mmCIF file of C-alpha atoms and ligand atoms in Angstrom:
data_model
loop_
_atom_site.group_PDB
_atom_site.id
_atom_site.type_symbol
_atom_site.label_atom_id
_atom_site.label_comp_id
_atom_site.label_asym_id
_atom_site.label_seq_id
_atom_site.Cartn_x
_atom_site.Cartn_y
_atom_site.Cartn_z
ATOM 1 C CA MET A 1 0.518 0.377 0.089
ATOM 2 C CA ALA A 2 2.268 2.258 -0.437
ATOM 3 C CA GLU A 3 0.691 5.571 -1.982
ATOM 4 C CA SER A 4 3.853 7.369 -3.110
ATOM 5 C CA PHE A 5 4.615 4.772 -5.602
ATOM 6 C CA ASN A 6 4.290 5.862 -9.106
ATOM 7 C CA PHE A 7 3.771 3.046 -12.016
ATOM 8 C CA ARG A 8 1.801 3.195 -14.510
ATOM 9 C CA PRO A 9 0.791 0.047 -16.426
ATOM 10 C CA MET A 10 1.074 -0.267 -19.945
ATOM 11 C CA VAL A 11 1.014 -2.862 -22.385
ATOM 12 C CA SER A 12 3.442 -1.466 -24.924
ATOM 13 C CA LEU A 13 6.696 0.564 -24.662
ATOM 14 C CA PRO A 14 5.753 4.011 -26.122
ATOM 15 C CA ASP A 15 7.819 4.754 -29.535
ATOM 16 C CA GLU A 16 9.733 7.506 -28.075
ATOM 17 C CA LEU A 17 11.218 5.852 -25.366
ATOM 18 C CA SER A 18 12.542 3.014 -27.988
ATOM 19 C CA GLY A 19 15.886 1.662 -26.758
ATOM 20 C CA VAL A 20 15.286 3.728 -23.348
ATOM 21 C CA GLN A 21 17.397 1.824 -20.315
ATOM 22 C CA GLY A 22 14.403 0.329 -17.952
ATOM 23 C CA ILE A 23 14.472 -1.562 -15.290
ATOM 24 C CA TRP A 24 14.570 -5.492 -15.964
ATOM 25 C CA LEU A 25 12.784 -8.045 -13.387
ATOM 26 C CA CYS A 26 14.371 -11.685 -14.936
ATOM 27 C CA VAL A 27 12.028 -13.855 -14.627
ATOM 28 C CA GLU A 28 13.317 -17.975 -13.957
ATOM 29 C CA ARG A 29 10.983 -20.959 -12.679
ATOM 30 C CA ASN A 30 8.988 -18.100 -10.276
ATOM 31 C CA MET A 31 12.194 -17.121 -9.514
ATOM 32 C CA VAL A 32 13.271 -13.367 -10.262
ATOM 33 C CA LEU A 33 17.448 -13.053 -10.505
ATOM 34 C CA MET A 34 19.020 -10.196 -9.029
ATOM 35 C CA GLN A 35 22.142 -8.777 -9.849
ATOM 36 C CA VAL A 36 25.401 -9.032 -7.650
ATOM 37 C CA SER A 37 26.749 -5.698 -7.727
ATOM 38 C CA GLU A 38 29.716 -5.053 -4.613
ATOM 39 C CA GLY A 39 27.859 -7.754 -2.358
ATOM 40 C CA ARG A 40 24.565 -5.990 -2.964
ATOM 41 C CA PRO A 41 21.649 -7.835 -4.999
ATOM 42 C CA LYS A 42 19.400 -5.077 -7.257
ATOM 43 C CA LEU A 43 16.685 -5.656 -10.427
ATOM 44 C CA PRO A 44 19.519 -4.883 -13.691
ATOM 45 C CA GLU A 45 18.464 -2.280 -15.404
ATOM 46 C CA GLY A 46 19.575 -1.653 -19.119
ATOM 47 C CA GLY A 47 17.637 -1.370 -22.533
ATOM 48 C CA HIS A 48 17.617 -5.494 -22.974
ATOM 49 C CA PRO A 49 18.908 -8.292 -20.489
ATOM 50 C CA ARG A 50 21.441 -8.777 -23.001
ATOM 51 C CA ASP A 51 23.186 -5.575 -21.877
ATOM 52 C CA PHE A 52 23.745 -7.978 -18.709
ATOM 53 C CA GLY A 53 24.881 -10.961 -20.108
ATOM 54 C CA LEU A 54 21.454 -12.955 -20.154
ATOM 55 C CA TYR A 55 19.783 -13.729 -22.375
ATOM 56 C CA SER A 56 15.890 -14.010 -21.851
ATOM 57 C CA ASP A 57 13.237 -16.108 -24.458
ATOM 58 C CA HIS A 58 10.650 -13.718 -24.529
ATOM 59 C CA GLU A 59 10.011 -9.887 -23.240
ATOM 60 C CA HIS A 60 6.985 -7.907 -21.782
ATOM 61 C CA PHE A 61 6.814 -4.227 -21.287
ATOM 62 C CA LEU A 62 4.955 -3.844 -18.527
ATOM 63 C CA GLY A 63 4.576 -0.055 -17.571
ATOM 64 C CA LEU A 64 6.711 2.661 -16.719
ATOM 65 C CA LEU A 65 7.038 3.791 -12.792
ATOM 66 C CA ASP A 66 8.653 6.426 -12.418
ATOM 67 C CA GLY A 67 8.908 7.388 -16.256
ATOM 68 C CA VAL A 68 11.930 4.639 -16.694
ATOM 69 C CA PRO A 69 10.703 1.519 -19.009
ATOM 70 C CA VAL A 70 9.846 -1.851 -15.917
ATOM 71 C CA TRP A 71 9.931 -4.826 -17.915
ATOM 72 C CA ALA A 72 9.297 -8.524 -17.752
ATOM 73 C CA ALA A 73 11.914 -11.498 -19.266
ATOM 74 C CA GLY A 74 11.258 -15.237 -19.361
ATOM 75 C CA PHE A 75 13.834 -17.145 -18.972
ATOM 76 C CA ASP A 76 12.801 -21.032 -20.321
ATOM 77 C CA GLN A 77 15.811 -22.762 -19.229
ATOM 78 C CA PRO A 78 17.772 -21.708 -15.506
ATOM 79 C CA VAL A 79 20.100 -19.606 -15.746
ATOM 80 C CA ARG A 80 23.262 -19.916 -14.568
ATOM 81 C CA SER A 81 25.383 -16.904 -13.942
ATOM 82 C CA ASP A 82 28.279 -16.014 -10.996
ATOM 83 C CA ASP A 83 26.805 -11.863 -11.256
ATOM 84 C CA PHE A 84 23.039 -13.294 -11.158
ATOM 85 C CA GLN A 85 21.043 -14.762 -7.707
ATOM 86 C CA ALA A 86 17.583 -16.537 -8.660
ATOM 87 C CA GLN A 87 14.963 -15.383 -5.162
ATOM 88 C CA ASN A 88 12.017 -16.637 -4.926
ATOM 89 C CA LEU A 89 9.352 -14.221 -3.975
ATOM 90 C CA PHE A 90 9.206 -14.854 -0.558
ATOM 91 C CA SER A 91 12.558 -14.086 0.223
ATOM 92 C CA LEU A 92 12.469 -10.999 -1.924
ATOM 93 C CA SER A 93 9.585 -9.328 -0.105
ATOM 94 C CA ALA A 94 11.791 -8.770 2.179
ATOM 95 C CA GLN A 95 14.625 -6.745 0.191
ATOM 96 C CA LEU A 96 11.944 -5.163 -1.663
ATOM 97 C CA ASP A 97 9.543 -2.515 -1.037
ATOM 98 C CA THR A 98 6.196 -2.866 -1.108
ATOM 99 C CA GLY A 99 6.098 -1.529 -4.566
ATOM 100 C CA THR A 100 8.726 -2.884 -6.459
ATOM 101 C CA TRP A 101 7.956 -6.087 -4.912
ATOM 102 C CA ALA A 102 4.020 -5.960 -6.336
ATOM 103 C CA LEU A 103 5.846 -5.996 -10.124
ATOM 104 C CA ALA A 104 8.015 -8.367 -8.693
ATOM 105 C CA GLY A 105 4.751 -10.622 -8.652
ATOM 106 C CA ARG A 106 3.319 -8.857 -11.873
ATOM 107 C CA ALA A 107 6.963 -9.996 -13.650
ATOM 108 C CA VAL A 108 6.499 -13.878 -12.558
ATOM 109 C CA GLN A 109 2.701 -13.449 -13.150
ATOM 110 C CA ILE A 110 3.220 -12.174 -16.783
ATOM 111 C CA VAL A 111 5.573 -14.385 -17.721
ATOM 112 C CA GLU A 112 4.272 -17.785 -15.859
ATOM 113 C CA TRP A 113 1.086 -17.008 -17.672
ATOM 114 C CA HIS A 114 2.742 -16.535 -21.376
ATOM 115 C CA ARG A 115 4.506 -20.017 -20.721
ATOM 116 C CA THR A 116 1.251 -22.076 -19.920
ATOM 117 C CA HIS A 117 -1.061 -20.303 -22.913
ATOM 118 C CA GLN A 118 1.001 -21.116 -26.112
ATOM 119 C CA PHE A 119 -1.390 -23.051 -27.743
ATOM 120 C CA CYS A 120 -5.201 -22.260 -27.291
ATOM 121 C CA GLY A 121 -7.365 -24.160 -24.654
ATOM 122 C CA ARG A 122 -10.101 -24.770 -26.913
ATOM 123 C CA CYS A 123 -8.472 -25.834 -30.873
ATOM 124 C CA GLY A 124 -5.047 -26.347 -29.995
ATOM 125 C CA GLU A 125 -3.713 -24.032 -32.611
ATOM 126 C CA ARG A 126 -0.754 -22.139 -31.789
ATOM 127 C CA THR A 127 -1.453 -18.436 -30.213
ATOM 128 C CA GLU A 128 -0.439 -15.406 -30.936
ATOM 129 C CA PRO A 129 -0.048 -12.067 -29.126
ATOM 130 C CA ALA A 130 -3.257 -10.109 -29.393
ATOM 131 C CA GLN A 131 -2.916 -6.286 -29.708
ATOM 132 C CA GLY A 132 -3.339 -3.553 -27.741
ATOM 133 C CA GLU A 133 -4.039 -5.338 -24.546
ATOM 134 C CA ARG A 134 -2.342 -7.888 -22.339
ATOM 135 C CA ALA A 135 -3.767 -11.029 -23.498
ATOM 136 C CA ARG A 136 -3.275 -13.724 -26.353
ATOM 137 C CA LYS A 137 -5.286 -14.065 -28.771
ATOM 138 C CA CYS A 138 -6.011 -17.846 -31.454
ATOM 139 C CA PRO A 139 -5.898 -17.256 -35.188
ATOM 140 C CA SER A 140 -8.090 -19.822 -35.309
ATOM 141 C CA CYS A 141 -10.978 -19.819 -33.299
ATOM 142 C CA GLY A 142 -10.319 -16.755 -31.755
ATOM 143 C CA LEU A 143 -10.662 -17.426 -28.210
ATOM 144 C CA LEU A 144 -9.004 -14.392 -26.095
ATOM 145 C CA ASN A 145 -6.769 -16.000 -22.706
ATOM 146 C CA PHE A 146 -6.171 -12.998 -20.230
ATOM 147 C CA PRO A 147 -3.772 -13.314 -17.728
ATOM 148 C CA ARG A 148 -5.395 -15.466 -14.822
ATOM 149 C CA LEU A 149 -6.002 -14.131 -12.183
ATOM 150 C CA ALA A 150 -7.604 -15.973 -8.728
ATOM 151 C CA PRO A 151 -9.908 -14.062 -6.528
ATOM 152 C CA ALA A 152 -10.162 -14.859 -2.841
ATOM 153 C CA ILE A 153 -12.033 -13.958 0.000
ATOM 154 C CA ILE A 154 -9.787 -12.740 3.385
ATOM 155 C CA THR A 155 -11.986 -12.250 6.573
ATOM 156 C CA LEU A 156 -11.616 -11.279 10.409
ATOM 157 C CA ILE A 157 -14.209 -12.322 12.692
ATOM 158 C CA GLU A 158 -14.726 -9.785 15.280
ATOM 159 C CA ARG A 159 -16.114 -10.211 18.732
ATOM 160 C CA GLY A 160 -15.326 -6.692 21.047
ATOM 161 C CA GLU A 161 -12.043 -7.054 21.844
ATOM 162 C CA GLU A 162 -11.487 -10.696 20.674
ATOM 163 C CA ALA A 163 -11.123 -11.854 16.766
ATOM 164 C CA LEU A 164 -11.267 -15.599 15.474
ATOM 165 C CA LEU A 165 -8.055 -16.767 14.099
ATOM 166 C CA ALA A 166 -7.511 -20.654 12.697
ATOM 167 C CA ARG A 167 -4.327 -22.392 11.640
ATOM 168 C CA GLY A 168 -4.214 -24.231 8.579
ATOM 169 C CA ARG A 169 -3.943 -27.217 7.435
ATOM 170 C CA ASN A 170 -0.932 -26.575 4.886
ATOM 171 C CA PHE A 171 1.098 -23.509 7.079
ATOM 172 C CA GLY A 172 4.600 -24.948 7.125
ATOM 173 C CA ASN A 173 5.234 -22.272 11.060
ATOM 174 C CA PRO A 174 2.879 -21.969 14.205
ATOM 175 C CA MET A 175 0.950 -19.468 13.166
ATOM 176 C CA TYR A 176 -2.922 -18.620 13.039
ATOM 177 C CA SER A 177 -4.415 -16.163 10.539
ATOM 178 C CA THR A 178 -7.789 -14.848 9.459
ATOM 179 C CA LEU A 179 -9.501 -16.955 7.268
ATOM 180 C CA ALA A 180 -9.099 -16.946 3.788
ATOM 181 C CA GLY A 181 -10.822 -19.022 0.947
ATOM 182 C CA PHE A 182 -11.323 -18.321 -3.563
ATOM 183 C CA VAL A 183 -14.380 -17.256 -5.219
ATOM 184 C CA GLU A 184 -17.092 -19.698 -7.028
ATOM 185 C CA PRO A 185 -18.534 -19.273 -9.935
ATOM 186 C CA GLY A 186 -21.770 -17.545 -9.846
ATOM 187 C CA GLU A 187 -20.928 -16.030 -6.295
ATOM 188 C CA SER A 188 -20.888 -12.549 -5.110
ATOM 189 C CA ILE A 189 -17.229 -11.823 -2.938
ATOM 190 C CA GLU A 190 -19.852 -11.050 0.347
ATOM 191 C CA GLU A 191 -21.029 -14.636 -0.566
ATOM 192 C CA ALA A 192 -18.041 -15.965 -0.473
ATOM 193 C CA VAL A 193 -17.065 -14.535 3.094
ATOM 194 C CA HIS A 194 -20.336 -15.732 4.402
ATOM 195 C CA ARG A 195 -19.609 -19.580 2.722
ATOM 196 C CA GLU A 196 -16.153 -20.046 3.482
ATOM 197 C CA VAL A 197 -16.838 -18.786 6.605
ATOM 198 C CA ARG A 198 -19.071 -21.062 7.744
ATOM 199 C CA GLU A 199 -17.574 -24.779 5.960
ATOM 200 C CA GLU A 200 -14.489 -22.978 8.038
ATOM 201 C CA VAL A 201 -15.515 -22.692 11.379
ATOM 202 C CA GLY A 202 -18.624 -22.851 11.413
ATOM 203 C CA VAL A 203 -19.955 -19.397 12.447
ATOM 204 C CA GLU A 204 -22.489 -17.455 11.013
ATOM 205 C CA VAL A 205 -21.295 -13.323 10.681
ATOM 206 C CA THR A 206 -22.513 -10.446 9.631
ATOM 207 C CA ASN A 207 -21.434 -6.358 9.124
ATOM 208 C CA LEU A 208 -19.183 -7.329 6.150
ATOM 209 C CA ARG A 209 -16.792 -4.047 5.900
ATOM 210 C CA TYR A 210 -14.887 -4.018 2.980
ATOM 211 C CA PHE A 211 -11.135 -3.330 4.155
ATOM 212 C CA GLY A 212 -8.655 -3.096 0.800
ATOM 213 C CA SER A 213 -7.381 -5.665 -1.224
ATOM 214 C CA GLN A 214 -3.602 -6.878 -2.463
ATOM 215 C CA PRO A 215 -2.452 -9.291 -5.489
ATOM 216 C CA TRP A 216 -1.059 -12.292 -3.788
ATOM 217 C CA PRO A 217 1.046 -14.119 -6.384
ATOM 218 C CA PHE A 218 1.678 -17.246 -5.154
ATOM 219 C CA PRO A 219 0.242 -18.268 -7.549
ATOM 220 C CA HIS A 220 -2.226 -15.521 -8.883
ATOM 221 C CA SER A 221 -4.470 -15.040 -6.052
ATOM 222 C CA LEU A 222 -6.406 -11.638 -5.656
ATOM 223 C CA MET A 223 -7.291 -11.422 -1.649
ATOM 224 C CA ILE A 224 -10.137 -9.121 -1.163
ATOM 225 C CA GLY A 225 -10.294 -7.938 2.553
ATOM 226 C CA PHE A 226 -13.899 -7.607 5.152
ATOM 227 C CA HIS A 227 -13.715 -7.014 8.519
ATOM 228 C CA ALA A 228 -16.728 -8.851 9.812
ATOM 229 C CA ASP A 229 -18.547 -9.128 13.390
ATOM 230 C CA TRP A 230 -19.633 -12.337 14.725
ATOM 231 C CA ALA A 231 -23.590 -12.979 14.837
ATOM 232 C CA ALA A 232 -24.711 -16.772 16.024
ATOM 233 C CA GLY A 233 -22.578 -19.449 16.402
ATOM 234 C CA GLU A 234 -19.622 -21.788 18.409
ATOM 235 C CA ILE A 235 -16.355 -22.598 16.389
ATOM 236 C CA ALA A 236 -16.949 -26.127 14.938
ATOM 237 C CA ILE A 237 -13.601 -25.957 12.577
ATOM 238 C CA ASP A 238 -13.532 -28.296 8.987
ATOM 239 C CA GLU A 239 -9.996 -30.677 9.533
ATOM 240 C CA ALA A 240 -10.104 -31.003 6.585
ATOM 241 C CA GLU A 241 -8.371 -27.816 5.848
ATOM 242 C CA ILE A 242 -7.745 -26.235 9.534
ATOM 243 C CA SER A 243 -5.583 -27.469 12.499
ATOM 244 C CA ASP A 244 -7.428 -25.500 15.369
ATOM 245 C CA ALA A 245 -9.493 -21.964 15.469
ATOM 246 C CA LYS A 246 -9.957 -20.001 18.598
ATOM 247 C CA TRP A 247 -11.147 -16.682 19.561
ATOM 248 C CA PHE A 248 -8.198 -13.893 20.794
ATOM 249 C CA HIS A 249 -8.413 -11.685 23.284
ATOM 250 C CA ALA A 250 -6.397 -7.557 21.517
ATOM 251 C CA ASP A 251 -4.257 -8.435 25.114
ATOM 252 C CA ASP A 252 -3.717 -11.863 24.024
ATOM 253 C CA LEU A 253 -2.161 -12.646 20.624
ATOM 254 C CA PRO A 254 -0.875 -15.817 18.980
ATOM 255 C CA ASN A 255 1.781 -15.806 16.642
ATOM 256 C CA ILE A 256 0.384 -13.902 13.550
ATOM 257 C CA PRO A 257 1.532 -13.526 9.952
ATOM 258 C CA GLY A 258 4.121 -10.916 8.611
ATOM 259 C CA ARG A 259 3.222 -7.598 7.774
ATOM 260 C CA ILE A 260 3.634 -8.433 4.720
ATOM 261 C CA SER A 261 0.444 -10.166 3.703
ATOM 262 C CA ILE A 262 -3.206 -8.088 4.202
ATOM 263 C CA SER A 263 -4.327 -11.227 7.130
ATOM 264 C CA ARG A 264 -1.772 -8.983 8.903
ATOM 265 C CA TRP A 265 -2.876 -5.464 8.310
ATOM 266 C CA LEU A 266 -6.640 -7.026 8.742
ATOM 267 C CA ILE A 267 -5.631 -7.600 12.280
ATOM 268 C CA ASP A 268 -3.459 -4.652 12.749
ATOM 269 C CA ASP A 269 -6.535 -2.013 11.657
ATOM 270 C CA TRP A 270 -8.629 -4.364 14.381
ATOM 271 C CA LEU A 271 -6.006 -3.593 17.050
ATOM 272 C CA ARG A 272 -6.007 -0.127 15.787
ATOM 273 C CA ARG A 273 -9.655 0.403 16.661
ATOM 274 C CA GLN A 274 -9.612 -1.848 19.978
ATOM 275 C CA GLY A 275 -6.918 1.205 21.199
ATOM 276 C CA ARG A 276 -3.314 -1.435 21.438
ATOM 277 C CA GLY A 277 -0.712 -0.674 18.727
HETATM 278 ZN ZN1 ZN B 1 -8.530 -21.919 -30.343
#
């Protein structure tokens, strides 16, 4: 949520900027290549990856950051270079500011989409870039493929000075978080909140308040955040997805997610309203 971050998404490079040095997000197997210079990793800059010794398989213009072109470049084979380190998005979150980290997530998703949409899903013909938009088009049947996004809701359930947090079965760390789940076809995001909460912890909620959203590139989610008030019901967890869920008092919280995620922002906002933090 970096308001001062001045990125303007665009589909093609304006003619007058042809050949201008840009920032390159070089993507290899969902990892971003950081250039190691004087022991410190940074994003490489140049007119093209060959300027810094890399040979990409495809390039995608992403837009302008403070007027500077930003590109994604895809590498279909592992890059072997002592000057570059491949890093995953989680480790990059600690090195890049929020806005640049979101650009890295954007680059990883565009490159992966390009790699997985070379052929039409309907007729099998080889696809081509569509004109004027970020899409690939089938020349035979006309099917358009846009980069894939999976909307997911994420909800903090409040009951005064308590909040309901759950521990997912797939969490690596002993950590409690807000409830999240994908929106289903034909469902509104509000309906998804009510359904997910009911399915995962068995309670009913009311008074949904939209909080904000966050692109979450693991692999292509868009998290849509809500606060909600508990309305009825006792906790009854879905044991396939949740290993534990409890009401936690604002003064006695467990280990919660790190500051990069909207889950934490939802919790921090509630804590502020409780006069903590
Ligand atoms: Zn087709």
